[in-house]
Amino acid sequence: MTSDTLAERREYLEEGLSDIGCARCGALVRAGKRSPQQTSVQWTVRAANACAALATAHAAGRPAALVPTCPDLRDTIDRAVREGRLEVT
């Protein structure tokens, strides 16, 4: 990949994302909102291990990638938008 391609990829993956810590478990993710309906979340291994919803799914044999979302994290992100800590871009 050329440096231009890498820069474009990084911009696509990271632009508009902010660090958000889940109010329930403290899992730190990168999140962004492109519209009121769309939310992007980038999980780290550490955050996925800290999340109770993902841990419950994993214990049941369900891959974390197939869990639609953590309801507590969704609430945290929605609250951040309402409080102006996360912009819808």
mmCIF file of C-alpha atoms in Angstrom:
data_model
loop_
_atom_site.group_PDB
_atom_site.id
_atom_site.type_symbol
_atom_site.label_atom_id
_atom_site.label_comp_id
_atom_site.label_asym_id
_atom_site.label_seq_id
_atom_site.Cartn_x
_atom_site.Cartn_y
_atom_site.Cartn_z
ATOM 1 C CA MET A 1 0.000 0.000 0.000
ATOM 2 C CA THR A 2 1.168 3.497 -0.709
ATOM 3 C CA SER A 3 1.366 6.091 2.047
ATOM 4 C CA ASP A 4 -1.646 7.889 0.470
ATOM 5 C CA THR A 5 -3.690 4.692 0.610
ATOM 6 C CA LEU A 6 -2.676 4.065 4.225
ATOM 7 C CA ALA A 7 -3.562 7.628 5.184
ATOM 8 C CA GLU A 8 -6.955 7.327 3.488
ATOM 9 C CA ARG A 9 -7.598 4.023 5.255
ATOM 10 C CA ARG A 10 -6.643 5.491 8.643
ATOM 11 C CA GLU A 11 -8.869 8.522 8.018
ATOM 12 C CA TYR A 12 -11.800 6.287 7.031
ATOM 13 C CA LEU A 13 -11.386 4.065 10.095
ATOM 14 C CA GLU A 14 -10.636 6.757 12.684
ATOM 15 C CA GLU A 15 -12.133 10.074 11.561
ATOM 16 C CA GLY A 16 -14.905 11.260 13.832
ATOM 17 C CA LEU A 17 -14.237 8.638 16.511
ATOM 18 C CA SER A 18 -13.821 9.558 20.159
ATOM 19 C CA ASP A 19 -12.843 7.586 23.237
ATOM 20 C CA ILE A 20 -15.933 6.562 25.189
ATOM 21 C CA GLY A 21 -15.892 4.609 28.446
ATOM 22 C CA CYS A 22 -18.938 2.477 29.219
ATOM 23 C CA ALA A 23 -20.780 3.813 32.272
ATOM 24 C CA ARG A 24 -21.372 0.254 33.528
ATOM 25 C CA CYS A 25 -18.093 -1.611 33.089
ATOM 26 C CA GLY A 26 -15.642 1.108 32.061
ATOM 27 C CA ALA A 27 -14.720 -0.607 28.766
ATOM 28 C CA LEU A 28 -12.955 2.038 26.678
ATOM 29 C CA VAL A 29 -13.908 1.983 22.985
ATOM 30 C CA ARG A 30 -13.630 4.397 20.054
ATOM 31 C CA ALA A 31 -17.093 5.482 18.920
ATOM 32 C CA GLY A 32 -18.596 7.810 16.367
ATOM 33 C CA LYS A 33 -22.003 8.783 15.033
ATOM 34 C CA ARG A 34 -22.540 9.519 11.333
ATOM 35 C CA SER A 35 -26.301 9.942 11.780
ATOM 36 C CA PRO A 36 -28.813 9.523 14.608
ATOM 37 C CA GLN A 37 -29.351 5.932 13.421
ATOM 38 C CA GLN A 38 -25.727 4.924 12.714
ATOM 39 C CA THR A 39 -23.052 4.271 15.328
ATOM 40 C CA SER A 40 -19.524 3.001 14.725
ATOM 41 C CA VAL A 41 -17.686 1.286 17.564
ATOM 42 C CA GLN A 42 -14.122 0.025 17.510
ATOM 43 C CA TRP A 43 -13.457 -2.497 20.265
ATOM 44 C CA THR A 44 -10.066 -3.390 21.661
ATOM 45 C CA VAL A 45 -9.404 -6.831 23.131
ATOM 46 C CA ARG A 46 -9.204 -5.235 26.573
ATOM 47 C CA ALA A 47 -12.586 -3.510 26.162
ATOM 48 C CA ALA A 48 -14.235 -6.682 24.855
ATOM 49 C CA ASN A 49 -12.904 -8.602 27.858
ATOM 50 C CA ALA A 50 -14.277 -5.954 30.255
ATOM 51 C CA CYS A 51 -17.786 -5.923 28.723
ATOM 52 C CA ALA A 52 -20.334 -8.049 30.605
ATOM 53 C CA ALA A 53 -22.620 -8.385 27.557
ATOM 54 C CA LEU A 54 -19.803 -9.690 25.356
ATOM 55 C CA ALA A 55 -18.563 -11.983 28.143
ATOM 56 C CA THR A 56 -22.046 -13.467 28.563
ATOM 57 C CA ALA A 57 -22.322 -14.111 24.830
ATOM 58 C CA HIS A 58 -18.847 -15.660 24.763
ATOM 59 C CA ALA A 59 -19.683 -17.924 27.730
ATOM 60 C CA ALA A 60 -22.731 -19.118 25.796
ATOM 61 C CA GLY A 61 -20.481 -20.035 22.858
ATOM 62 C CA ARG A 62 -21.503 -17.087 20.697
ATOM 63 C CA PRO A 63 -18.643 -15.183 19.024
ATOM 64 C CA ALA A 64 -18.464 -11.591 20.245
ATOM 65 C CA ALA A 65 -18.450 -10.384 16.635
ATOM 66 C CA LEU A 66 -22.023 -11.672 16.296
ATOM 67 C CA VAL A 67 -23.330 -9.743 19.313
ATOM 68 C CA PRO A 68 -25.156 -6.730 17.857
ATOM 69 C CA THR A 69 -24.148 -4.383 20.673
ATOM 70 C CA CYS A 70 -23.881 -3.939 24.393
ATOM 71 C CA PRO A 71 -27.030 -2.167 25.619
ATOM 72 C CA ASP A 72 -25.068 -0.416 28.386
ATOM 73 C CA LEU A 73 -22.525 0.920 25.901
ATOM 74 C CA ARG A 74 -25.345 2.032 23.600
ATOM 75 C CA ASP A 75 -26.884 3.975 26.499
ATOM 76 C CA THR A 76 -23.502 5.517 27.315
ATOM 77 C CA ILE A 77 -23.014 6.623 23.692
ATOM 78 C CA ASP A 78 -26.548 8.028 23.465
ATOM 79 C CA ARG A 79 -25.954 9.968 26.693
ATOM 80 C CA ALA A 80 -22.654 11.329 25.326
ATOM 81 C CA VAL A 81 -24.509 12.599 22.237
ATOM 82 C CA ARG A 82 -27.241 14.238 24.345
ATOM 83 C CA GLU A 83 -24.624 15.892 26.570
ATOM 84 C CA GLY A 84 -22.585 17.118 23.571
ATOM 85 C CA ARG A 85 -19.525 14.972 24.345
ATOM 86 C CA LEU A 86 -19.959 13.067 21.044
ATOM 87 C CA GLU A 87 -21.072 14.812 17.865
ATOM 88 C CA VAL A 88 -23.195 13.371 15.088
ATOM 89 C CA THR A 89 -21.042 14.164 12.037
#
